[in-house]
Amino acid sequence: MKELIRFAAHLEMNFGPGVPFHDRWRAARRSGFRGCEFVWRNVELPAAAELQKAEPLAVSCLGGTTGAAAGARPVLILPEDRDRLMKDVETATAYARELSCRNLVMVSGNMIRDWSVEKHREEAVRSLRSIAPILEEAGVTALIEPLNSKIDHKGVYCDTSAEGFRIVEQTGSPNVKLLYDAYHMQVMGEPIVRTIRERSGLIGYYHLAKVPGRTEPIGGEIDVPAFLEAVADTGYDGFVGLEYKPSGDYRDVFRRLSDAYPEQIDGQDPIDENYR
């Protein structure tokens, strides 16, 4: 029997500026989402745990452990950041355990001048091997997310799923997998459905947004029903994170998504108009 794939709201990207974290959480819950993801650095753990108890939402993954550029630290590929990475992973896995979350999102970092692709990969693998014992003990998976280098993340090192799979395979830990972001990989021209069907054993989580524009996934270049069918056919039983920027008021967008995907967003609790 196929798994029913449900969507998780992204509590940073799916909202405009100025909306408090607790309002974002409650709005997602009361719009019919049953899962969410957010950057763990942006909220104190007790506050998140209290919200989860009061307004139950599964936390499907936690972002923010690594940065893409040197301005956001630690960076996965930098040897000088490795000790800091290990400490941050210890903190992140504490969040994950408390919130019953299985996944931490990590990005590769930007290309370093005069480094070969192989050098970038070697350093990424070393960093991941250094944190693998922490992940394995905690029962948490690090998700390597390839990002598109054509529009949103020019200069990023890992910009294809093929390179991401190499990192995962060479790390050799069951607690290191790939986050397959359909938006990023569509921008890079990858065959999304075929990749999912052929490499699902190395994929631990999925993201989705519309191409072009990175808004809510209604219309656009990605065949969302075919994407969801491919994911379900692999036996995947987790969430698909909606990492999009809303094209309008987030409440209107949530309603449009619920109408477009009634199975992925069950809509049992209508959105409360008091939430901004």
Short mmCIF file of C-alpha atoms in Angstrom, two decimals:
data_model
loop_
_atom_site.label_atom_id
_atom_site.label_comp_id
_atom_site.label_asym_id
_atom_site.label_seq_id
_atom_site.Cartn_x
_atom_site.Cartn_y
_atom_site.Cartn_z
CA MET A 1 0.00 0.00 0.00
CA LYS A 2 1.36 3.42 -0.95
CA GLU A 3 2.15 5.88 1.79
CA LEU A 4 0.13 9.09 1.91
CA ILE A 5 2.61 11.92 1.53
CA ARG A 6 1.85 14.99 3.64
CA PHE A 7 3.28 18.48 3.39
CA ALA A 8 5.20 20.26 6.13
CA ALA A 9 5.13 24.06 6.44
CA HIS A 10 8.41 25.95 6.56
CA LEU A 11 8.05 28.33 9.49
CA GLU A 12 10.52 30.85 8.12
CA MET A 13 10.03 30.86 4.37
CA ASN A 14 6.24 30.51 4.22
CA PHE A 15 5.61 33.75 6.14
CA GLY A 16 6.27 37.41 5.63
CA PRO A 17 8.38 39.52 7.99
CA GLY A 18 7.18 40.44 11.45
CA VAL A 19 5.14 37.33 12.27
CA PRO A 20 6.19 35.93 15.69
CA PHE A 21 7.32 32.32 15.79
CA HIS A 22 4.40 31.12 17.91
CA ASP A 23 1.92 32.70 15.47
CA ARG A 24 3.63 30.98 12.55
CA TRP A 25 3.46 27.63 14.34
CA ARG A 26 -0.21 28.04 15.25
CA ALA A 27 -1.19 29.30 11.81
CA ALA A 28 0.42 26.27 10.16
CA ARG A 29 -1.29 23.90 12.58
CA ARG A 30 -4.68 25.54 12.20
CA SER A 31 -4.37 25.58 8.41
CA GLY A 32 -4.31 21.79 8.31
CA PHE A 33 -0.58 21.08 8.25
CA ARG A 34 0.55 18.18 10.40
CA GLY A 35 4.25 18.85 10.07
CA CYS A 36 6.66 21.78 10.08
CA GLU A 37 10.31 22.62 9.76
CA PHE A 38 12.31 25.59 10.97
CA VAL A 39 15.81 26.87 11.74
CA TRP A 40 16.63 25.67 15.23
CA ARG A 41 18.91 28.65 15.94
CA ASN A 42 15.91 30.99 15.64
CA VAL A 43 13.97 29.72 18.67
CA GLU A 44 14.76 28.57 22.19
CA LEU A 45 14.15 24.87 22.70
CA PRO A 46 11.77 25.23 25.69
CA ALA A 47 9.55 27.57 23.67
CA ALA A 48 9.39 25.16 20.74
CA ALA A 49 8.70 22.20 23.03
CA GLU A 50 5.91 24.08 24.80
CA LEU A 51 4.29 24.99 21.47
CA GLN A 52 4.51 21.43 20.23
CA LYS A 53 2.75 20.20 23.35
CA ALA A 54 -0.01 22.81 23.11
CA GLU A 55 -0.45 22.75 19.32
CA PRO A 56 0.77 19.34 18.11
CA LEU A 57 2.87 19.46 14.95
CA ALA A 58 5.49 16.96 13.90
CA VAL A 59 8.88 18.61 13.36
CA SER A 60 10.00 16.97 10.15
CA CYS A 61 13.45 18.55 10.00
CA LEU A 62 15.54 21.32 11.51
CA GLY A 63 17.62 23.69 9.40
CA GLY A 64 20.46 26.06 10.16
CA THR A 65 23.25 23.77 11.34
CA THR A 66 25.61 24.78 8.52
CA GLY A 67 25.89 27.84 6.28
CA ALA A 68 26.38 28.25 2.55
CA ALA A 69 28.86 31.11 2.80
CA ALA A 70 31.48 32.17 5.30
CA GLY A 71 29.08 34.68 6.82
CA ALA A 72 26.95 31.86 8.26
CA ARG A 73 29.01 29.48 10.36
CA PRO A 74 29.99 26.72 10.62
CA VAL A 75 30.65 25.82 6.99
CA LEU A 76 30.62 22.10 6.25
CA ILE A 77 33.66 22.06 3.95
CA LEU A 78 36.01 24.20 6.09
CA PRO A 79 38.43 22.19 8.25
CA GLU A 80 38.76 25.11 10.68
CA ASP A 81 35.00 24.93 11.34
CA ARG A 82 34.96 21.22 12.16
CA ASP A 83 35.17 21.52 15.94
CA ARG A 84 32.44 24.16 15.92
CA LEU A 85 30.34 21.93 13.67
CA MET A 86 30.58 19.06 16.13
CA LYS A 87 29.46 21.29 19.00
CA ASP A 88 26.57 22.69 16.99
CA VAL A 89 25.47 19.21 15.96
CA GLU A 90 25.39 18.23 19.62
CA THR A 91 23.07 21.18 20.29
CA ALA A 92 20.97 20.48 17.19
CA THR A 93 20.52 16.80 18.10
CA ALA A 94 19.34 17.87 21.56
CA TYR A 95 16.65 19.94 19.83
CA ALA A 96 15.83 17.00 17.59
CA ARG A 97 15.48 14.52 20.45
CA GLU A 98 13.28 16.84 22.49
CA LEU A 99 11.01 17.57 19.50
CA SER A 100 10.99 13.96 18.16
CA CYS A 101 12.66 15.15 14.95
CA ARG A 102 14.71 12.78 12.83
CA ASN A 103 16.49 15.16 10.44
CA LEU A 104 19.01 18.02 10.34
CA VAL A 105 19.46 19.92 7.08
CA MET A 106 23.03 20.77 6.04
CA VAL A 107 24.37 22.61 3.01
CA SER A 108 27.81 22.24 1.50
CA GLY A 109 29.19 25.78 1.47
CA ASN A 110 30.43 27.90 -1.40
CA MET A 111 33.30 26.98 -3.70
CA ILE A 112 36.75 27.83 -2.36
CA ARG A 113 39.11 29.41 -4.85
CA ASP A 114 41.89 27.07 -6.02
CA TRP A 115 40.16 24.00 -4.58
CA SER A 116 39.20 21.19 -6.91
CA VAL A 117 35.75 19.61 -6.75
CA GLU A 118 37.42 16.52 -5.30
CA LYS A 119 38.98 18.63 -2.51
CA HIS A 120 35.57 20.09 -1.65
CA ARG A 121 34.08 16.60 -1.53
CA GLU A 122 36.91 15.22 0.61
CA GLU A 123 36.45 17.97 3.20
CA ALA A 124 32.68 17.55 3.23
CA VAL A 125 33.09 13.82 3.80
CA ARG A 126 35.62 14.37 6.58
CA SER A 127 33.25 16.75 8.34
CA LEU A 128 30.33 14.35 8.02
CA ARG A 129 32.38 11.42 9.26
CA SER A 130 33.40 13.50 12.28
CA ILE A 131 29.77 14.07 13.27
CA ALA A 132 28.44 10.64 12.26
CA PRO A 133 28.93 9.10 15.73
CA ILE A 134 26.89 11.95 17.29
CA LEU A 135 24.13 11.46 14.74
CA GLU A 136 24.08 7.69 15.10
CA GLU A 137 23.94 7.81 18.89
CA ALA A 138 21.06 10.32 18.76
CA GLY A 139 19.17 8.49 16.01
CA VAL A 140 19.22 11.64 13.85
CA THR A 141 20.07 11.93 10.15
CA ALA A 142 22.11 14.68 8.52
CA LEU A 143 20.54 15.67 5.19
CA ILE A 144 22.89 17.08 2.56
CA GLU A 145 20.93 19.51 0.40
CA PRO A 146 22.24 20.33 -3.08
CA LEU A 147 21.29 23.90 -4.00
CA ASN A 148 20.91 25.39 -7.46
CA SER A 149 23.84 27.52 -8.59
CA LYS A 150 22.00 29.16 -11.48
CA ILE A 151 19.60 31.50 -9.66
CA ASP A 152 19.55 31.37 -5.86
CA HIS A 153 23.00 30.17 -4.75
CA LYS A 154 25.61 31.16 -7.29
CA GLY A 155 29.00 29.87 -6.24
CA VAL A 156 27.74 26.99 -4.11
CA TYR A 157 29.82 23.82 -4.27
CA CYS A 158 27.21 21.03 -4.19
CA ASP A 159 24.65 21.97 -6.84
CA THR A 160 23.56 18.60 -8.24
CA SER A 161 22.07 15.49 -6.70
CA ALA A 162 24.84 13.45 -8.37
CA GLU A 163 27.46 15.28 -6.30
CA GLY A 164 25.29 15.01 -3.21
CA PHE A 165 24.98 11.25 -3.70
CA ARG A 166 28.77 10.98 -3.99
CA ILE A 167 29.12 12.75 -0.63
CA VAL A 168 26.56 10.45 0.98
CA GLU A 169 28.11 7.29 -0.45
CA GLN A 170 31.66 8.24 0.50
CA THR A 171 30.65 9.20 4.03
CA GLY A 172 29.29 5.70 4.49
CA SER A 173 26.98 6.33 7.45
CA PRO A 174 23.31 5.27 7.54
CA ASN A 175 22.67 8.60 9.29
CA VAL A 176 23.86 10.74 6.37
CA LYS A 177 21.47 11.03 3.41
CA LEU A 178 20.43 13.47 0.71
CA LEU A 179 17.68 16.07 0.89
CA TYR A 180 16.16 16.12 -2.58
CA ASP A 181 14.80 19.59 -3.27
CA ALA A 182 12.68 19.40 -6.42
CA TYR A 183 12.82 23.17 -6.91
CA HIS A 184 16.61 23.35 -6.88
CA MET A 185 17.05 20.27 -9.05
CA GLN A 186 14.45 21.42 -11.60
CA VAL A 187 16.36 24.71 -11.91
CA MET A 188 19.51 22.65 -12.54
CA GLY A 189 17.74 20.67 -15.27
CA GLU A 190 17.65 17.30 -13.55
CA PRO A 191 15.10 14.55 -14.37
CA ILE A 192 13.31 14.69 -11.02
CA VAL A 193 11.06 11.63 -11.19
CA ARG A 194 13.73 9.37 -12.65
CA THR A 195 16.29 10.45 -10.06
CA ILE A 196 13.86 9.78 -7.20
CA ARG A 197 12.97 6.34 -8.53
CA GLU A 198 16.59 5.33 -9.17
CA ARG A 199 18.28 6.77 -6.06
CA SER A 200 15.60 6.72 -3.36
CA GLY A 201 17.74 4.56 -1.07
CA LEU A 202 20.08 7.52 -0.53
CA ILE A 203 17.31 10.13 -0.09
CA GLY A 204 16.08 10.98 3.39
CA TYR A 205 13.77 13.95 2.83
CA TYR A 206 12.19 16.15 0.14
CA HIS A 207 11.51 19.84 -0.50
CA LEU A 208 9.14 21.39 -3.02
CA ALA A 209 8.43 24.84 -4.47
CA LYS A 210 7.28 26.24 -7.80
CA VAL A 211 9.61 26.73 -10.74
CA PRO A 212 9.98 29.51 -11.72
CA GLY A 213 9.78 31.91 -8.81
CA ARG A 214 10.18 29.64 -5.76
CA THR A 215 6.62 30.41 -4.67
CA GLU A 216 3.93 27.95 -3.56
CA PRO A 217 3.91 24.81 -5.75
CA ILE A 218 0.74 25.40 -7.76
CA GLY A 219 1.36 25.35 -11.51
CA GLY A 220 4.80 25.87 -12.97
CA GLU A 221 7.31 23.50 -14.49
CA ILE A 222 7.27 20.70 -11.90
CA ASP A 223 4.67 17.97 -12.39
CA VAL A 224 3.71 17.82 -8.71
CA PRO A 225 1.36 14.79 -8.98
CA ALA A 226 4.11 12.81 -10.76
CA PHE A 227 6.63 13.94 -8.14
CA LEU A 228 4.35 12.87 -5.27
CA GLU A 229 3.59 9.55 -6.94
CA ALA A 230 7.29 8.82 -7.41
CA VAL A 231 8.03 9.64 -3.76
CA ALA A 232 5.13 7.48 -2.56
CA ASP A 233 6.17 4.58 -4.80
CA THR A 234 9.54 4.42 -3.02
CA GLY A 235 7.81 3.65 0.29
CA TYR A 236 8.83 6.97 1.81
CA ASP A 237 6.74 7.67 4.92
CA GLY A 238 7.93 11.16 5.88
CA PHE A 239 6.89 14.69 5.01
CA VAL A 240 7.64 16.85 1.97
CA GLY A 241 8.72 20.28 3.15
CA LEU A 242 7.23 23.28 1.34
CA GLU A 243 10.23 25.58 1.15
CA TYR A 244 8.58 28.40 -0.78
CA LYS A 245 8.12 32.16 -0.52
CA PRO A 246 4.40 33.03 -0.58
CA SER A 247 3.19 34.93 -3.63
CA GLY A 248 0.70 36.84 -1.46
CA ASP A 249 -0.71 36.88 2.05
CA TYR A 250 0.37 33.61 3.67
CA ARG A 251 -3.16 32.84 4.87
CA ASP A 252 -4.54 33.06 1.33
CA VAL A 253 -1.69 30.88 0.08
CA PHE A 254 -2.37 28.26 2.76
CA ARG A 255 -6.00 28.14 1.65
CA ARG A 256 -5.02 27.75 -2.00
CA LEU A 257 -2.62 24.94 -1.11
CA SER A 258 -5.26 23.17 0.98
CA ASP A 259 -7.68 23.35 -1.95
CA ALA A 260 -5.06 22.13 -4.42
CA TYR A 261 -3.70 19.33 -2.23
CA PRO A 262 -6.44 18.15 0.15
CA GLU A 263 -4.67 14.85 0.85
CA GLN A 264 -1.34 16.51 1.67
CA ILE A 265 -2.90 19.23 3.87
CA ASP A 266 -5.89 17.73 5.63
CA GLY A 267 -7.51 21.04 6.55
CA GLN A 268 -9.35 19.70 9.61
CA ASP A 269 -8.70 22.89 11.56
CA PRO A 270 -9.59 26.03 9.55
CA ILE A 271 -7.16 28.91 9.89
CA ASP A 272 -7.90 31.32 12.70
CA GLU A 273 -8.39 34.81 11.29
CA ASN A 274 -6.84 36.32 14.43
CA TYR A 275 -3.42 35.06 13.41
CA ARG A 276 -1.55 37.56 11.31
#
